[in-house]
Short mmCIF file of C-alpha atoms in Angstrom, two decimals:
data_model
loop_
_atom_site.label_atom_id
_atom_site.label_comp_id
_atom_site.label_asym_id
_atom_site.label_seq_id
_atom_site.Cartn_x
_atom_site.Cartn_y
_atom_site.Cartn_z
CA MET A 1371 0.23 -0.35 -0.25
CA PRO A 1372 1.53 3.03 -1.08
CA ASN A 1373 1.90 5.80 2.45
CA ALA A 1374 1.16 10.10 2.24
CA LEU A 1375 2.44 12.49 4.60
CA VAL A 1376 0.11 15.32 4.95
CA LEU A 1377 1.66 18.56 6.82
CA GLY A 1378 -1.66 20.52 8.24
CA ALA A 1379 -4.89 19.49 9.74
CA GLY A 1380 -7.34 22.29 9.06
CA ILE A 1381 -10.03 21.37 6.24
CA MET A 1382 -6.97 21.45 3.18
CA GLY A 1383 -4.74 19.25 5.15
CA LEU A 1384 -8.07 16.85 6.21
CA SER A 1385 -9.92 17.10 2.91
CA ALA A 1386 -6.61 15.86 1.59
CA ALA A 1387 -5.99 12.74 4.02
CA TRP A 1388 -9.59 12.21 3.40
CA GLY A 1389 -9.08 11.59 -1.30
CA LEU A 1390 -5.52 9.93 -0.04
CA SER A 1391 -7.22 7.63 2.23
CA ARG A 1392 -9.93 6.99 -0.38
CA ALA A 1393 -7.67 6.25 -2.62
CA GLY A 1394 -6.12 3.60 -1.12
CA PHE A 1395 -2.74 5.66 0.25
CA SER A 1396 -1.99 5.00 3.88
CA VAL A 1397 -1.53 8.53 5.86
CA THR A 1398 -0.62 9.96 8.40
CA VAL A 1399 -1.06 13.65 8.80
CA VAL A 1400 1.15 16.21 11.59
CA GLU A 1401 -0.58 19.05 12.99
CA GLN A 1402 1.85 20.44 15.53
CA ASP A 1403 -1.70 21.47 17.64
CA PRO A 1404 -4.92 19.27 19.06
CA VAL A 1405 -6.91 18.79 16.43
CA PRO A 1406 -8.88 20.82 15.00
CA ASN A 1407 -6.60 23.15 16.18
CA PRO A 1408 -7.59 26.45 17.96
CA ARG A 1409 -5.30 28.36 15.95
CA GLY A 1410 -6.68 27.16 12.47
CA ALA A 1411 -8.45 29.67 9.88
CA SER A 1412 -11.15 26.58 9.29
CA VAL A 1413 -11.73 26.06 12.79
CA ASP A 1414 -15.10 29.08 13.31
CA GLU A 1415 -18.28 28.57 13.11
CA HIS A 1416 -18.39 29.18 9.66
CA ARG A 1417 -17.74 29.36 6.42
CA LEU A 1418 -19.65 30.29 3.34
CA ILE A 1419 -20.98 28.74 -0.29
CA ARG A 1420 -22.22 30.79 -2.63
CA HIS A 1421 -22.08 30.79 -6.87
CA ALA A 1422 -21.58 34.78 -6.77
CA TYR A 1423 -18.12 35.56 -7.27
CA GLY A 1424 -17.96 38.67 -10.05
CA ALA A 1425 -15.50 37.61 -13.29
CA ALA A 1426 -13.81 34.50 -11.40
CA THR A 1427 -16.55 32.77 -13.52
CA GLY A 1428 -13.53 29.80 -13.01
CA TYR A 1429 -14.58 30.12 -9.91
CA THR A 1430 -18.16 30.60 -10.03
CA ARG A 1431 -18.21 27.09 -11.96
CA MET A 1432 -16.46 25.25 -9.69
CA VAL A 1433 -18.85 25.94 -6.83
CA GLU A 1434 -21.08 23.45 -8.61
CA GLU A 1435 -17.96 20.44 -8.52
CA ALA A 1436 -17.82 21.81 -4.97
CA TYR A 1437 -21.28 21.03 -3.53
CA ALA A 1438 -20.94 17.09 -5.69
CA ALA A 1439 -17.35 16.42 -3.52
CA TRP A 1440 -19.55 17.89 -0.33
CA ASP A 1441 -22.30 15.81 -1.21
CA LEU A 1442 -20.16 12.94 -1.39
CA LEU A 1443 -17.80 13.24 2.14
CA TRP A 1444 -21.42 13.95 4.03
CA ALA A 1445 -22.09 10.61 2.92
CA ASP A 1446 -18.91 9.10 4.71
CA LEU A 1447 -19.42 11.17 7.94
CA GLY A 1448 -22.56 9.85 7.82
CA GLU A 1449 -23.84 13.76 8.52
CA ARG A 1450 -25.27 17.20 7.13
CA PRO A 1451 -23.24 20.10 8.18
CA TYR A 1452 -24.20 22.55 5.90
CA VAL A 1453 -27.63 24.92 5.95
CA PRO A 1454 -29.19 26.54 2.94
CA THR A 1455 -30.38 30.27 3.54
CA GLY A 1456 -29.24 31.96 -0.41
CA VAL A 1457 -27.47 35.04 -0.70
CA LEU A 1458 -28.04 38.08 0.07
CA ALA A 1459 -25.20 41.16 -2.01
CA VAL A 1460 -26.17 45.06 -2.10
CA ALA A 1461 -23.56 47.67 -3.39
CA SER A 1462 -23.70 51.35 -3.15
CA ARG A 1463 -23.40 51.47 -7.28
CA GLN A 1464 -24.42 48.80 -9.83
CA GLU A 1465 -20.62 48.37 -11.65
CA GLY A 1466 -17.97 46.29 -10.16
CA TRP A 1467 -18.62 43.12 -8.46
CA LEU A 1468 -22.64 42.62 -8.57
CA ALA A 1469 -22.33 43.63 -12.43
CA GLU A 1470 -19.54 40.98 -12.73
CA SER A 1471 -21.30 38.30 -10.74
CA ARG A 1472 -24.86 39.15 -12.61
CA ALA A 1473 -22.89 38.25 -15.51
CA THR A 1474 -21.64 35.26 -14.41
CA LEU A 1475 -24.40 33.98 -12.86
CA ALA A 1476 -25.94 34.91 -16.14
CA ALA A 1477 -23.82 33.46 -18.62
CA GLN A 1478 -23.17 29.70 -16.54
CA GLY A 1479 -27.73 29.78 -16.01
CA HIS A 1480 -27.62 30.85 -12.31
CA ALA A 1481 -31.14 32.23 -11.61
CA PHE A 1482 -31.35 35.38 -9.11
CA THR A 1483 -33.72 37.67 -8.65
CA ASP A 1484 -32.50 42.00 -8.56
CA LEU A 1485 -34.17 43.89 -5.71
CA ALA A 1486 -34.49 47.87 -5.36
CA PRO A 1487 -34.13 49.39 -2.11
CA ALA A 1488 -38.11 49.70 -1.66
CA ALA A 1489 -38.42 45.28 -1.97
CA LEU A 1490 -35.30 45.08 0.02
CA ALA A 1491 -36.46 46.92 3.08
CA ALA A 1492 -40.01 44.78 3.00
CA ARG A 1493 -38.63 41.19 2.57
CA PHE A 1494 -35.28 41.88 4.84
CA PRO A 1495 -36.82 44.62 8.06
CA MET A 1496 -33.65 44.08 9.61
CA LEU A 1497 -31.74 45.93 7.31
CA GLY A 1498 -30.90 49.45 7.15
CA THR A 1499 -30.77 50.20 2.85
CA HIS A 1500 -29.74 54.37 3.00
CA GLY A 1501 -26.45 53.86 0.31
CA ILE A 1502 -27.46 51.03 -1.19
CA GLY A 1503 -27.39 51.09 -5.15
CA ALA A 1504 -27.92 47.79 -6.50
CA ALA A 1505 -28.16 43.60 -4.90
CA PHE A 1506 -29.64 41.16 -5.86
CA HIS A 1507 -30.80 37.74 -3.87
CA MET A 1508 -30.26 33.98 -5.24
CA ALA A 1509 -32.13 31.05 -3.66
CA SER A 1510 -28.54 29.23 -3.92
CA GLY A 1511 -25.95 29.12 -0.69
CA GLY A 1512 -25.75 28.69 2.56
CA VAL A 1513 -23.55 27.92 5.96
CA LEU A 1514 -21.17 25.05 6.11
CA LEU A 1515 -20.58 24.88 9.66
CA ALA A 1516 -16.76 24.65 9.12
CA SER A 1517 -15.64 23.62 12.77
CA ARG A 1518 -17.94 21.10 13.26
CA ILE A 1519 -16.80 19.58 9.62
CA VAL A 1520 -13.31 19.65 10.52
CA GLY A 1521 -14.27 17.85 13.71
CA ALA A 1522 -16.37 15.20 12.15
CA LEU A 1523 -13.60 14.32 9.10
CA ALA A 1524 -10.93 14.35 12.20
CA ARG A 1525 -12.70 11.54 13.69
CA HIS A 1526 -13.64 10.25 10.43
CA LEU A 1527 -10.30 9.42 9.64
CA ARG A 1528 -9.11 8.27 12.85
CA GLY A 1529 -11.89 5.88 11.83
CA ARG A 1530 -10.32 4.70 8.91
CA GLY A 1531 -7.05 4.65 9.66
CA VAL A 1532 -5.31 7.41 9.18
CA ARG A 1533 -2.84 8.60 12.40
CA PHE A 1534 -2.40 11.87 13.50
CA LEU A 1535 0.98 12.85 14.62
CA GLN A 1536 1.08 15.59 17.14
CA ALA A 1537 4.36 17.32 16.47
CA ARG A 1538 5.87 21.12 14.99
CA ALA A 1539 7.84 20.48 11.62
CA ARG A 1540 10.99 22.03 10.64
CA ALA A 1541 11.68 21.75 6.86
CA ALA A 1542 10.01 19.91 4.52
CA ASP A 1543 12.07 18.43 1.30
CA PRO A 1544 9.79 18.22 -1.43
CA ALA A 1545 12.08 15.97 -3.90
CA ARG A 1546 12.29 13.12 -1.49
CA ALA A 1547 8.71 13.53 0.07
CA SER A 1548 9.96 13.97 3.91
CA LEU A 1549 9.22 16.15 6.91
CA THR A 1550 12.00 16.76 9.16
CA LEU A 1551 10.49 17.46 12.88
CA GLU A 1552 11.15 19.59 15.83
CA ASP A 1553 13.38 16.52 17.71
CA GLY A 1554 15.55 15.89 14.98
CA THR A 1555 13.51 12.69 13.94
CA ARG A 1556 12.46 12.85 9.47
CA HIS A 1557 9.22 11.46 7.91
CA ALA A 1558 9.23 10.67 4.21
CA ALA A 1559 6.47 9.10 2.19
CA ASP A 1560 5.90 8.16 -1.18
CA ARG A 1561 3.31 11.28 -1.19
CA LEU A 1562 4.11 14.90 0.84
CA VAL A 1563 0.76 16.64 0.63
CA LEU A 1564 1.97 20.58 2.66
CA ALA A 1565 -1.03 22.41 3.43
CA ALA A 1566 0.28 24.34 6.34
CA GLY A 1567 -1.94 27.31 5.62
CA PRO A 1568 -0.51 30.79 6.94
CA TRP A 1569 2.97 28.91 8.00
CA ALA A 1570 3.74 27.05 4.77
CA PRO A 1571 6.25 30.12 3.76
CA ARG A 1572 8.17 28.87 6.96
CA PHE A 1573 9.01 25.41 5.46
CA LEU A 1574 8.82 27.23 1.52
CA PRO A 1575 10.15 30.16 1.10
CA GLY A 1576 9.13 30.11 -2.72
CA LEU A 1577 6.11 31.07 -1.02
CA ALA A 1578 7.70 34.03 0.83
CA GLY A 1579 6.75 36.23 -2.27
CA ARG A 1580 3.53 34.30 -3.26
CA VAL A 1581 1.55 34.41 0.03
CA THR A 1582 1.56 36.66 2.77
CA ALA A 1583 0.17 36.46 6.52
CA SER A 1584 -3.38 38.04 6.59
CA ARG A 1585 -4.63 38.50 10.26
CA GLN A 1586 -8.85 38.89 10.08
CA ILE A 1587 -11.58 39.84 13.13
CA VAL A 1588 -14.59 38.53 13.13
CA VAL A 1589 -17.02 39.79 15.60
CA TYR A 1590 -20.80 37.68 17.29
CA LEU A 1591 -23.23 39.78 17.53
CA GLU A 1592 -26.60 39.10 19.33
CA PRO A 1593 -29.96 40.08 17.45
CA PRO A 1594 -32.11 42.15 19.19
CA PRO A 1595 -35.86 40.94 20.13
CA ALA A 1596 -36.98 42.46 17.65
CA HIS A 1597 -34.90 41.34 14.97
CA ARG A 1598 -34.48 37.59 15.96
CA ALA A 1599 -36.84 35.64 13.51
CA ALA A 1600 -35.96 37.96 10.81
CA TRP A 1601 -32.04 37.23 11.46
CA GLU A 1602 -32.62 33.08 11.58
CA ALA A 1603 -34.33 33.20 8.10
CA ALA A 1604 -31.79 35.52 6.75
CA PRO A 1605 -30.04 34.45 3.42
CA MET A 1606 -25.98 35.18 3.90
CA LEU A 1607 -24.95 39.12 3.83
CA LEU A 1608 -22.41 40.54 1.78
CA ASP A 1609 -22.23 43.79 1.09
CA LEU A 1610 -19.62 45.70 -0.57
CA SER A 1611 -19.81 49.46 0.29
CA ASP A 1612 -17.33 51.41 -1.44
CA GLU A 1613 -17.15 53.03 2.26
CA GLY A 1614 -15.94 49.43 3.35
CA GLY A 1615 -18.10 46.02 2.62
CA PHE A 1616 -18.40 43.24 5.10
CA TYR A 1617 -19.98 40.14 5.03
CA ALA A 1618 -22.39 38.36 7.68
CA VAL A 1619 -23.54 35.15 8.73
CA PRO A 1620 -26.89 34.83 9.99
CA PRO A 1621 -27.58 32.59 13.31
CA VAL A 1622 -27.83 29.20 11.56
CA ALA A 1623 -28.31 25.81 14.35
CA GLY A 1624 -27.58 28.27 17.05
CA THR A 1625 -24.48 29.28 15.87
CA PRO A 1626 -24.17 33.59 16.93
CA LEU A 1627 -24.37 36.27 14.05
CA LYS A 1628 -21.12 36.54 12.69
CA VAL A 1629 -19.90 39.46 10.65
CA GLY A 1630 -16.65 39.80 8.90
CA ASP A 1631 -14.06 42.06 6.44
CA HIS A 1632 -14.12 41.62 3.41
CA ARG A 1633 -10.63 43.76 3.32
CA PHE A 1634 -7.17 42.19 4.07
CA SER A 1635 -5.34 42.59 6.60
CA LEU A 1636 -2.54 41.74 5.51
CA GLN A 1637 -0.88 41.75 8.64
CA GLY A 1638 0.53 40.62 11.60
CA ASP A 1639 1.52 36.20 12.21
CA ALA A 1640 0.22 33.62 12.55
CA GLU A 1641 2.59 33.08 15.69
CA ASP A 1642 -0.31 35.84 16.91
CA PRO A 1643 -2.55 34.89 19.96
CA ARG A 1644 -5.82 34.46 18.26
CA GLU A 1645 -8.03 37.19 20.57
CA ALA A 1646 -8.80 40.32 19.49
CA SER A 1647 -8.54 43.47 20.83
CA ALA A 1648 -11.76 46.02 21.94
CA ALA A 1649 -10.18 48.74 18.42
CA GLU A 1650 -9.91 45.27 16.14
CA ALA A 1651 -13.51 44.64 17.20
CA GLU A 1652 -14.50 48.58 16.48
CA ALA A 1653 -13.47 48.34 13.54
CA ILE A 1654 -15.82 45.24 12.22
CA LEU A 1655 -18.59 46.50 13.88
CA ALA A 1656 -18.06 49.96 12.66
CA LEU A 1657 -18.40 48.10 8.99
CA ALA A 1658 -22.12 46.89 9.82
CA ARG A 1659 -23.41 49.51 12.22
CA PRO A 1660 -24.66 51.38 9.18
CA ARG A 1661 -26.49 48.29 7.29
CA LEU A 1662 -27.80 47.49 11.41
CA ARG A 1663 -31.40 48.85 11.86
CA ASP A 1664 -31.20 49.57 15.16
CA ALA A 1665 -27.87 48.86 15.29
CA SER A 1666 -27.35 49.88 19.13
CA ALA A 1667 -29.41 47.01 20.35
CA TYR A 1668 -27.02 43.96 19.67
CA ARG A 1669 -25.26 43.02 21.90
CA LEU A 1670 -21.79 41.96 21.45
CA LEU A 1671 -20.56 38.60 22.19
CA GLY A 1672 -17.01 38.12 21.11
CA ALA A 1673 -15.13 38.67 18.67
CA ARG A 1674 -11.92 36.43 17.56
CA ALA A 1675 -8.76 36.78 15.13
CA CYS A 1676 -7.76 34.18 13.14
CA TYR A 1677 -4.74 33.88 9.82
CA TYR A 1678 -5.49 33.53 6.15
CA ASP A 1679 -2.83 32.72 3.62
CA VAL A 1680 -3.49 35.07 0.94
CA GLU A 1681 -2.16 35.21 -2.75
CA PRO A 1682 -2.54 39.20 -4.70
CA GLU A 1683 -5.07 37.75 -7.04
CA GLU A 1684 -6.82 35.46 -4.64
CA ARG A 1685 -5.97 32.52 -6.84
CA PHE A 1686 -5.14 28.96 -5.30
CA ILE A 1687 -1.89 27.39 -5.44
CA VAL A 1688 -2.55 23.78 -5.45
CA GLU A 1689 0.94 22.54 -7.25
CA PRO A 1690 3.22 19.69 -7.41
CA LEU A 1691 7.24 20.28 -6.18
CA GLY A 1692 8.44 17.30 -8.03
CA GLU A 1693 6.76 14.27 -8.97
CA ARG A 1694 5.67 13.48 -5.23
CA CYS A 1695 5.20 16.01 -3.51
CA VAL A 1696 2.08 19.37 -3.69
CA VAL A 1697 1.18 22.73 -1.28
CA MET A 1698 -1.84 23.49 -1.14
CA SER A 1699 -1.76 27.46 -0.31
CA GLY A 1700 -3.35 30.85 -0.61
CA PHE A 1701 -6.39 30.42 0.18
CA SER A 1702 -6.97 33.80 0.95
CA GLY A 1703 -10.41 33.18 2.94
CA HIS A 1704 -12.15 31.66 0.36
CA GLY A 1705 -10.81 28.35 0.06
CA PHE A 1706 -13.19 26.45 2.39
CA LYS A 1707 -16.05 26.31 0.24
CA PHE A 1708 -14.06 23.91 -2.07
CA GLY A 1709 -11.95 22.08 0.66
CA ALA A 1710 -13.14 18.26 -0.27
CA LEU A 1711 -13.00 18.97 -4.18
CA LEU A 1712 -9.75 19.49 -3.49
CA GLY A 1713 -8.60 17.10 -1.84
CA LEU A 1714 -10.38 14.68 -4.07
CA ALA A 1715 -8.25 16.56 -7.09
CA VAL A 1716 -5.12 16.70 -4.64
CA ALA A 1717 -5.09 12.56 -3.80
CA ALA A 1718 -6.37 12.00 -7.91
CA GLY A 1719 -2.75 13.10 -8.86
CA ASN A 1720 -3.35 14.64 -11.92
CA ALA A 1721 -0.44 17.62 -11.56
CA GLU A 1722 -0.67 18.67 -15.17
CA ALA A 1723 -4.76 19.81 -15.15
CA LEU A 1724 -4.15 20.23 -11.51
CA ALA A 1725 -2.46 23.90 -10.66
CA ARG A 1726 -4.05 25.66 -13.83
CA TRP A 1727 -8.18 24.44 -12.66
CA ALA A 1728 -7.05 25.27 -8.71
CA ALA A 1729 -5.80 28.72 -9.92
CA GLY A 1730 -9.81 28.87 -11.19
CA GLN A 1731 -8.79 28.92 -14.98
CA GLY A 1732 -10.88 26.82 -16.49
CA GLY A 1733 -11.37 23.02 -16.99
CA ALA A 1734 -13.01 20.54 -14.94
CA ALA A 1735 -12.24 19.15 -12.45
CA PRO A 1736 -8.95 16.54 -12.93
CA LEU A 1737 -10.32 13.57 -10.87
CA HIS A 1738 -10.72 9.99 -11.50
CA PRO A 1739 -13.75 9.40 -11.49
CA PRO A 1740 -15.61 12.45 -10.70
CA PRO A 1741 -17.94 13.28 -7.57
CA GLY A 1742 -21.59 12.48 -7.10
#
C-alpha cells in the first residue's frame, strides 16, 4: 500500500488526507496543535458557499463540483453539517462586483433576482437600506458549519486508520517527500502534501513572495428581539459598499450572528494570539452599523482573529513540487468551500491539470472518477 504524509490539519490537509485514504493510501497527518486546531482558520463556526463570484468564472463553475464533493463527504461522515440560506448581495452602485457577478451567473445559467431598495426593505426589515444602489438575491448558497465539519472529518479519518502525529515540522524536502520535525526525526512517504496555511512560507521559501499571512477579525453578535426572527431566516449578506464592505452570516444551527471584513489586513504573524482587541472589534462593527437597523440594540458576544494565507489575485496555489509533493496554499479566505473538492483533486494526482484548474482558470476538476 502506498503511503502519504500530510502537513497541516485544517480543512485542506484533512480533505487531502480523506482523498488519499479513499484512493488507497496509508496516511499520516502531522499537525503542530491539537486537532481540530483552535488556531486554524478552518476552526470557526461558519464558512460560506455561493455561486456569486464576481468575474471569477472558473470559481463560479467550480462551485457545482464543490457541492458534489461535499455530498460525497456527507455520505462518508453520516451527517450533513450544512445549512442552506441563499445569498443577498448589496452594493452602493451598479458597477463592479455585482455587475460582474450578474453577468457570470447569467452566462452559467444560475438564477438570481434583482431587488430595488423598497423591495429590499420590505423583505429584510432588519437591514437599513440607505446608500444601497444595487442588490440581488439568490436562493442557492449556504453555510458550511466549519468547526463541526473539521471535527467530524478528523474523527472519520481516525476511523479509517489515518494516523495523527502532533509535532512541529522544522523543514520539508519536496524532492524526497519528507518532513524533518523539531525533535530531529525525519518522516518520508511516497507522497507529501504541504497544507500548512499561513505557516507554509516557513517551510517553502518560494512561497514567501506569493503568499502573505493576513490577520482577519470577526465579531459575534446577538440581534435584538425585534430582529431575531428575521436574522434566523435571513440569507448570508455580502455588503460591498464603497465605504468599506463586510459579510454577515445568519445565526444558523444555534450559532451567533457573525460579521467579518471583506478586506485583507496583510499584517501579523500566524504565531500571534487569536484574541481580538477592542479596537479590532470596533473596526468591524463600524463597517456593519450603517447596515443594521437599530444597531445600538445588538449585543457584542465576542471577537476573535484568524489568519488567512493570501495570494494577491486570490487564486489558489495547488501545485506539484516535483513528482512526489504537492503544496496547497493561498486560499485567501475563500478556499474552505472547495475543501472536499480540492482534497479529491490532490489525491487524483493529475499534476498537469491541477494547478491551472485550482487557480480558477477553467476546465473540469481533474478527478478520477468525478464526485457524484
